[in-house]
């Protein structure tokens, strides 16, 4: 694989165009997690997803790494699937974390990846469902809508 600015742009476009698959998965995950934690979580729109994709790919250092992982997962396959299970899970988890942002969102993106992965079964190569799960987990974590992310943290120390 050769990573170039044009390749990063192409991967950005692919992620943008995946909204019709990723956004419903985001909302499925948000609804299920909301029920688990007894909170109402705002759904995500395709427009909000698109704006978040734009923001991720506007940060060149982040964009090149996200594009690389997206490209790998789009092509990753393993005969019999199970022997490749660890690598597609590892890459998916890391992609979700990168998209989600800095701590604690980074860790929450990783944890949510596994939850999203259970809710998706994309046809195609072994990495396809992990890619959709990673995009859903990362962007759902990055985007507002969780009550605990609204407002300032009670643990901020300001003198």
JSON list of C-alpha atoms in Angstrom, two decimals:
[
{"chain": "A", "resi": 1, "resn": "UNK", "atom": "CA", "xyz": [0.00, 0.00, 0.00]},
{"chain": "A", "resi": 2, "resn": "UNK", "atom": "CA", "xyz": [1.25, 3.45, -0.86]},
{"chain": "A", "resi": 3, "resn": "UNK", "atom": "CA", "xyz": [-0.18, 6.27, 1.28]},
{"chain": "A", "resi": 4, "resn": "UNK", "atom": "CA", "xyz": [-0.38, 9.60, -0.50]},
{"chain": "A", "resi": 5, "resn": "UNK", "atom": "CA", "xyz": [-2.50, 12.72, -0.02]},
{"chain": "A", "resi": 6, "resn": "UNK", "atom": "CA", "xyz": [-4.70, 11.49, -2.90]},
{"chain": "A", "resi": 7, "resn": "UNK", "atom": "CA", "xyz": [-5.14, 8.10, -1.21]},
{"chain": "A", "resi": 8, "resn": "UNK", "atom": "CA", "xyz": [-6.11, 9.81, 2.07]},
{"chain": "A", "resi": 9, "resn": "UNK", "atom": "CA", "xyz": [-8.66, 11.89, 0.16]},
{"chain": "A", "resi": 10, "resn": "UNK", "atom": "CA", "xyz": [-10.06, 8.74, -1.48]},
{"chain": "A", "resi": 11, "resn": "UNK", "atom": "CA", "xyz": [-10.40, 7.00, 1.89]},
{"chain": "A", "resi": 12, "resn": "UNK", "atom": "CA", "xyz": [-12.09, 10.10, 3.32]},
{"chain": "A", "resi": 13, "resn": "UNK", "atom": "CA", "xyz": [-14.58, 10.02, 0.47]},
{"chain": "A", "resi": 14, "resn": "UNK", "atom": "CA", "xyz": [-15.20, 6.30, 1.05]},
{"chain": "A", "resi": 15, "resn": "UNK", "atom": "CA", "xyz": [-15.83, 6.89, 4.78]},
{"chain": "A", "resi": 16, "resn": "UNK", "atom": "CA", "xyz": [-18.15, 9.83, 3.95]},
{"chain": "A", "resi": 17, "resn": "UNK", "atom": "CA", "xyz": [-20.08, 7.70, 1.48]},
{"chain": "A", "resi": 18, "resn": "UNK", "atom": "CA", "xyz": [-20.48, 4.93, 4.06]},
{"chain": "A", "resi": 19, "resn": "UNK", "atom": "CA", "xyz": [-22.92, 7.10, 6.09]},
{"chain": "A", "resi": 20, "resn": "UNK", "atom": "CA", "xyz": [-25.98, 5.10, 5.05]},
{"chain": "A", "resi": 21, "resn": "UNK", "atom": "CA", "xyz": [-24.47, 2.01, 6.70]},
{"chain": "A", "resi": 22, "resn": "UNK", "atom": "CA", "xyz": [-22.53, 3.56, 9.61]},
{"chain": "A", "resi": 23, "resn": "UNK", "atom": "CA", "xyz": [-25.14, 6.02, 10.92]},
{"chain": "A", "resi": 24, "resn": "UNK", "atom": "CA", "xyz": [-27.85, 3.39, 11.50]},
{"chain": "A", "resi": 25, "resn": "UNK", "atom": "CA", "xyz": [-25.24, 1.24, 13.28]},
{"chain": "A", "resi": 26, "resn": "UNK", "atom": "CA", "xyz": [-24.21, 4.22, 15.42]},
{"chain": "A", "resi": 27, "resn": "UNK", "atom": "CA", "xyz": [-27.83, 4.74, 16.42]},
{"chain": "A", "resi": 28, "resn": "UNK", "atom": "CA", "xyz": [-28.35, 1.04, 17.15]},
{"chain": "A", "resi": 29, "resn": "UNK", "atom": "CA", "xyz": [-25.30, 1.06, 19.42]},
{"chain": "A", "resi": 30, "resn": "UNK", "atom": "CA", "xyz": [-26.34, 4.29, 21.12]},
{"chain": "A", "resi": 31, "resn": "UNK", "atom": "CA", "xyz": [-29.84, 2.98, 21.79]},
{"chain": "A", "resi": 32, "resn": "UNK", "atom": "CA", "xyz": [-28.57, -0.33, 23.17]},
{"chain": "A", "resi": 33, "resn": "UNK", "atom": "CA", "xyz": [-25.91, 1.28, 25.35]},
{"chain": "A", "resi": 34, "resn": "UNK", "atom": "CA", "xyz": [-28.39, 3.90, 26.54]},
{"chain": "A", "resi": 35, "resn": "UNK", "atom": "CA", "xyz": [-30.69, 1.13, 27.71]},
{"chain": "A", "resi": 36, "resn": "UNK", "atom": "CA", "xyz": [-27.77, -0.59, 29.47]},
{"chain": "A", "resi": 37, "resn": "UNK", "atom": "CA", "xyz": [-26.87, 2.61, 31.34]},
{"chain": "A", "resi": 38, "resn": "UNK", "atom": "CA", "xyz": [-30.43, 3.92, 31.79]},
{"chain": "A", "resi": 39, "resn": "UNK", "atom": "CA", "xyz": [-29.77, 7.14, 29.86]},
{"chain": "A", "resi": 40, "resn": "UNK", "atom": "CA", "xyz": [-31.24, 8.72, 26.78]},
{"chain": "A", "resi": 41, "resn": "UNK", "atom": "CA", "xyz": [-28.60, 9.21, 24.11]},
{"chain": "A", "resi": 42, "resn": "UNK", "atom": "CA", "xyz": [-29.29, 11.52, 21.19]},
{"chain": "A", "resi": 43, "resn": "UNK", "atom": "CA", "xyz": [-29.28, 9.84, 17.79]},
{"chain": "A", "resi": 44, "resn": "UNK", "atom": "CA", "xyz": [-26.75, 10.87, 15.14]},
{"chain": "A", "resi": 45, "resn": "UNK", "atom": "CA", "xyz": [-27.76, 12.26, 11.75]},
{"chain": "A", "resi": 46, "resn": "UNK", "atom": "CA", "xyz": [-25.94, 11.68, 8.48]},
{"chain": "A", "resi": 47, "resn": "UNK", "atom": "CA", "xyz": [-25.07, 15.40, 8.46]},
{"chain": "A", "resi": 48, "resn": "UNK", "atom": "CA", "xyz": [-23.45, 15.20, 11.91]},
{"chain": "A", "resi": 49, "resn": "UNK", "atom": "CA", "xyz": [-21.55, 12.10, 10.82]},
{"chain": "A", "resi": 50, "resn": "UNK", "atom": "CA", "xyz": [-20.36, 13.90, 7.68]},
{"chain": "A", "resi": 51, "resn": "UNK", "atom": "CA", "xyz": [-19.14, 16.88, 9.71]},
{"chain": "A", "resi": 52, "resn": "UNK", "atom": "CA", "xyz": [-17.25, 14.56, 12.07]},
{"chain": "A", "resi": 53, "resn": "UNK", "atom": "CA", "xyz": [-15.64, 12.74, 9.12]},
{"chain": "A", "resi": 54, "resn": "UNK", "atom": "CA", "xyz": [-14.57, 16.10, 7.74]},
{"chain": "A", "resi": 55, "resn": "UNK", "atom": "CA", "xyz": [-13.05, 17.06, 11.10]},
{"chain": "A", "resi": 56, "resn": "UNK", "atom": "CA", "xyz": [-11.13, 13.79, 11.43]},
{"chain": "A", "resi": 57, "resn": "UNK", "atom": "CA", "xyz": [-9.67, 14.07, 7.94]},
{"chain": "A", "resi": 58, "resn": "UNK", "atom": "CA", "xyz": [-8.88, 17.79, 8.33]},
{"chain": "A", "resi": 59, "resn": "UNK", "atom": "CA", "xyz": [-6.23, 16.83, 10.91]},
{"chain": "A", "resi": 60, "resn": "UNK", "atom": "CA", "xyz": [-3.50, 15.56, 8.59]},
{"chain": "A", "resi": 61, "resn": "UNK", "atom": "CA", "xyz": [-1.61, 13.58, 11.23]},
{"chain": "A", "resi": 62, "resn": "UNK", "atom": "CA", "xyz": [-4.79, 11.80, 12.25]},
{"chain": "A", "resi": 63, "resn": "UNK", "atom": "CA", "xyz": [-6.09, 11.51, 8.68]},
{"chain": "A", "resi": 64, "resn": "UNK", "atom": "CA", "xyz": [-3.08, 9.61, 7.36]},
{"chain": "A", "resi": 65, "resn": "UNK", "atom": "CA", "xyz": [-3.35, 7.01, 10.11]},
{"chain": "A", "resi": 66, "resn": "UNK", "atom": "CA", "xyz": [-7.14, 6.66, 9.85]},
{"chain": "A", "resi": 67, "resn": "UNK", "atom": "CA", "xyz": [-6.87, 6.33, 6.07]},
{"chain": "A", "resi": 68, "resn": "UNK", "atom": "CA", "xyz": [-4.21, 3.64, 6.40]},
{"chain": "A", "resi": 69, "resn": "UNK", "atom": "CA", "xyz": [-6.30, 1.58, 8.80]},
{"chain": "A", "resi": 70, "resn": "UNK", "atom": "CA", "xyz": [-9.45, 2.02, 6.70]},
{"chain": "A", "resi": 71, "resn": "UNK", "atom": "CA", "xyz": [-7.59, 0.84, 3.59]},
{"chain": "A", "resi": 72, "resn": "UNK", "atom": "CA", "xyz": [-6.13, -2.18, 5.38]},
{"chain": "A", "resi": 73, "resn": "UNK", "atom": "CA", "xyz": [-9.48, -3.25, 6.83]},
{"chain": "A", "resi": 74, "resn": "UNK", "atom": "CA", "xyz": [-11.22, -2.79, 3.47]},
{"chain": "A", "resi": 75, "resn": "UNK", "atom": "CA", "xyz": [-8.84, -5.31, 1.96]},
{"chain": "A", "resi": 76, "resn": "UNK", "atom": "CA", "xyz": [-8.07, -7.61, 4.91]},
{"chain": "A", "resi": 77, "resn": "UNK", "atom": "CA", "xyz": [-9.17, -11.18, 4.50]},
{"chain": "A", "resi": 78, "resn": "UNK", "atom": "CA", "xyz": [-8.07, -14.50, 5.89]},
{"chain": "A", "resi": 79, "resn": "UNK", "atom": "CA", "xyz": [-8.94, -17.95, 4.67]},
{"chain": "A", "resi": 80, "resn": "UNK", "atom": "CA", "xyz": [-11.39, -19.43, 7.14]},
{"chain": "A", "resi": 81, "resn": "UNK", "atom": "CA", "xyz": [-11.60, -16.01, 8.87]},
{"chain": "A", "resi": 82, "resn": "UNK", "atom": "CA", "xyz": [-10.86, -17.22, 12.40]},
{"chain": "A", "resi": 83, "resn": "UNK", "atom": "CA", "xyz": [-7.05, -17.27, 12.07]},
{"chain": "A", "resi": 84, "resn": "UNK", "atom": "CA", "xyz": [-7.23, -13.59, 11.12]},
{"chain": "A", "resi": 85, "resn": "UNK", "atom": "CA", "xyz": [-9.67, -12.76, 13.89]},
{"chain": "A", "resi": 86, "resn": "UNK", "atom": "CA", "xyz": [-7.09, -11.15, 16.12]},
{"chain": "A", "resi": 87, "resn": "UNK", "atom": "CA", "xyz": [-5.62, -8.82, 13.51]},
{"chain": "A", "resi": 88, "resn": "UNK", "atom": "CA", "xyz": [-8.96, -7.46, 12.25]},
{"chain": "A", "resi": 89, "resn": "UNK", "atom": "CA", "xyz": [-10.16, -6.96, 15.84]},
{"chain": "A", "resi": 90, "resn": "UNK", "atom": "CA", "xyz": [-6.91, -5.21, 16.78]},
{"chain": "A", "resi": 91, "resn": "UNK", "atom": "CA", "xyz": [-7.02, -2.89, 13.77]},
{"chain": "A", "resi": 92, "resn": "UNK", "atom": "CA", "xyz": [-10.72, -2.17, 14.25]},
{"chain": "A", "resi": 93, "resn": "UNK", "atom": "CA", "xyz": [-10.26, -1.35, 17.92]},
{"chain": "A", "resi": 94, "resn": "UNK", "atom": "CA", "xyz": [-7.37, 1.00, 17.16]},
{"chain": "A", "resi": 95, "resn": "UNK", "atom": "CA", "xyz": [-9.29, 2.72, 14.35]},
{"chain": "A", "resi": 96, "resn": "UNK", "atom": "CA", "xyz": [-12.27, 3.30, 16.65]},
{"chain": "A", "resi": 97, "resn": "UNK", "atom": "CA", "xyz": [-9.97, 4.77, 19.30]},
{"chain": "A", "resi": 98, "resn": "UNK", "atom": "CA", "xyz": [-8.21, 7.10, 16.84]},
{"chain": "A", "resi": 99, "resn": "UNK", "atom": "CA", "xyz": [-11.51, 8.44, 15.56]},
{"chain": "A", "resi": 100, "resn": "UNK", "atom": "CA", "xyz": [-12.99, 8.82, 19.06]},
{"chain": "A", "resi": 101, "resn": "UNK", "atom": "CA", "xyz": [-10.27, 11.21, 20.23]},
{"chain": "A", "resi": 102, "resn": "UNK", "atom": "CA", "xyz": [-8.09, 11.71, 23.27]},
{"chain": "A", "resi": 103, "resn": "UNK", "atom": "CA", "xyz": [-8.65, 9.99, 26.63]},
{"chain": "A", "resi": 104, "resn": "UNK", "atom": "CA", "xyz": [-11.14, 9.07, 27.96]},
{"chain": "A", "resi": 105, "resn": "UNK", "atom": "CA", "xyz": [-12.84, 8.98, 24.54]},
{"chain": "A", "resi": 106, "resn": "UNK", "atom": "CA", "xyz": [-9.95, 6.92, 23.14]},
{"chain": "A", "resi": 107, "resn": "UNK", "atom": "CA", "xyz": [-10.61, 4.10, 25.60]},
{"chain": "A", "resi": 108, "resn": "UNK", "atom": "CA", "xyz": [-14.38, 4.38, 25.22]},
{"chain": "A", "resi": 109, "resn": "UNK", "atom": "CA", "xyz": [-14.00, 4.07, 21.45]},
{"chain": "A", "resi": 110, "resn": "UNK", "atom": "CA", "xyz": [-12.05, 0.84, 21.92]},
{"chain": "A", "resi": 111, "resn": "UNK", "atom": "CA", "xyz": [-14.60, -0.58, 24.35]},
{"chain": "A", "resi": 112, "resn": "UNK", "atom": "CA", "xyz": [-17.51, 0.43, 22.15]},
{"chain": "A", "resi": 113, "resn": "UNK", "atom": "CA", "xyz": [-15.87, -1.19, 19.13]},
{"chain": "A", "resi": 114, "resn": "UNK", "atom": "CA", "xyz": [-16.49, -4.65, 20.56]},
{"chain": "A", "resi": 115, "resn": "UNK", "atom": "CA", "xyz": [-20.11, -3.77, 21.31]},
{"chain": "A", "resi": 116, "resn": "UNK", "atom": "CA", "xyz": [-20.63, -2.42, 17.78]},
{"chain": "A", "resi": 117, "resn": "UNK", "atom": "CA", "xyz": [-18.88, -5.43, 16.28]},
{"chain": "A", "resi": 118, "resn": "UNK", "atom": "CA", "xyz": [-21.52, -7.72, 17.79]},
{"chain": "A", "resi": 119, "resn": "UNK", "atom": "CA", "xyz": [-24.21, -5.66, 16.03]},
{"chain": "A", "resi": 120, "resn": "UNK", "atom": "CA", "xyz": [-22.76, -5.79, 12.51]},
{"chain": "A", "resi": 121, "resn": "UNK", "atom": "CA", "xyz": [-22.14, -8.53, 9.98]},
{"chain": "A", "resi": 122, "resn": "UNK", "atom": "CA", "xyz": [-20.95, -6.85, 6.79]},
{"chain": "A", "resi": 123, "resn": "UNK", "atom": "CA", "xyz": [-20.55, -9.16, 3.81]},
{"chain": "A", "resi": 124, "resn": "UNK", "atom": "CA", "xyz": [-17.23, -9.33, 2.07]},
{"chain": "A", "resi": 125, "resn": "UNK", "atom": "CA", "xyz": [-13.70, -9.65, 3.38]},
{"chain": "A", "resi": 126, "resn": "UNK", "atom": "CA", "xyz": [-13.00, -10.47, 7.03]},
{"chain": "A", "resi": 127, "resn": "UNK", "atom": "CA", "xyz": [-12.12, -6.86, 7.86]},
{"chain": "A", "resi": 128, "resn": "UNK", "atom": "CA", "xyz": [-15.35, -5.39, 6.45]},
{"chain": "A", "resi": 129, "resn": "UNK", "atom": "CA", "xyz": [-17.54, -5.82, 9.53]},
{"chain": "A", "resi": 130, "resn": "UNK", "atom": "CA", "xyz": [-14.70, -4.68, 11.79]},
{"chain": "A", "resi": 131, "resn": "UNK", "atom": "CA", "xyz": [-14.33, -1.57, 9.65]},
{"chain": "A", "resi": 132, "resn": "UNK", "atom": "CA", "xyz": [-18.02, -0.70, 9.93]},
{"chain": "A", "resi": 133, "resn": "UNK", "atom": "CA", "xyz": [-17.95, -1.43, 13.67]},
{"chain": "A", "resi": 134, "resn": "UNK", "atom": "CA", "xyz": [-14.84, 0.75, 14.09]},
{"chain": "A", "resi": 135, "resn": "UNK", "atom": "CA", "xyz": [-16.38, 3.66, 12.20]},
{"chain": "A", "resi": 136, "resn": "UNK", "atom": "CA", "xyz": [-19.60, 3.38, 14.21]},
{"chain": "A", "resi": 137, "resn": "UNK", "atom": "CA", "xyz": [-17.80, 3.08, 17.56]},
{"chain": "A", "resi": 138, "resn": "UNK", "atom": "CA", "xyz": [-15.33, 5.86, 16.87]},
{"chain": "A", "resi": 139, "resn": "UNK", "atom": "CA", "xyz": [-17.79, 8.38, 15.51]},
{"chain": "A", "resi": 140, "resn": "UNK", "atom": "CA", "xyz": [-20.55, 7.61, 18.02]},
{"chain": "A", "resi": 141, "resn": "UNK", "atom": "CA", "xyz": [-18.02, 8.21, 20.80]},
{"chain": "A", "resi": 142, "resn": "UNK", "atom": "CA", "xyz": [-16.66, 11.38, 19.20]},
{"chain": "A", "resi": 143, "resn": "UNK", "atom": "CA", "xyz": [-20.07, 12.94, 18.56]},
{"chain": "A", "resi": 144, "resn": "UNK", "atom": "CA", "xyz": [-22.10, 14.68, 21.28]},
{"chain": "A", "resi": 145, "resn": "UNK", "atom": "CA", "xyz": [-25.31, 13.23, 22.66]},
{"chain": "A", "resi": 146, "resn": "UNK", "atom": "CA", "xyz": [-24.25, 11.45, 25.83]},
{"chain": "A", "resi": 147, "resn": "UNK", "atom": "CA", "xyz": [-25.50, 13.26, 28.97]},
{"chain": "A", "resi": 148, "resn": "UNK", "atom": "CA", "xyz": [-22.14, 12.95, 30.75]},
{"chain": "A", "resi": 149, "resn": "UNK", "atom": "CA", "xyz": [-20.40, 14.84, 27.94]},
{"chain": "A", "resi": 150, "resn": "UNK", "atom": "CA", "xyz": [-22.74, 17.81, 28.20]},
{"chain": "A", "resi": 151, "resn": "UNK", "atom": "CA", "xyz": [-21.19, 20.53, 30.37]},
{"chain": "A", "resi": 152, "resn": "UNK", "atom": "CA", "xyz": [-18.01, 20.83, 32.35]},
{"chain": "A", "resi": 153, "resn": "UNK", "atom": "CA", "xyz": [-16.46, 17.97, 34.28]},
{"chain": "A", "resi": 154, "resn": "UNK", "atom": "CA", "xyz": [-16.89, 18.21, 38.05]},
{"chain": "A", "resi": 155, "resn": "UNK", "atom": "CA", "xyz": [-13.24, 17.11, 38.31]},
{"chain": "A", "resi": 156, "resn": "UNK", "atom": "CA", "xyz": [-11.72, 20.15, 36.57]},
{"chain": "A", "resi": 157, "resn": "UNK", "atom": "CA", "xyz": [-9.24, 21.93, 38.78]},
{"chain": "A", "resi": 158, "resn": "UNK", "atom": "CA", "xyz": [-9.16, 25.63, 38.00]},
{"chain": "A", "resi": 159, "resn": "UNK", "atom": "CA", "xyz": [-7.33, 28.05, 40.30]}
]
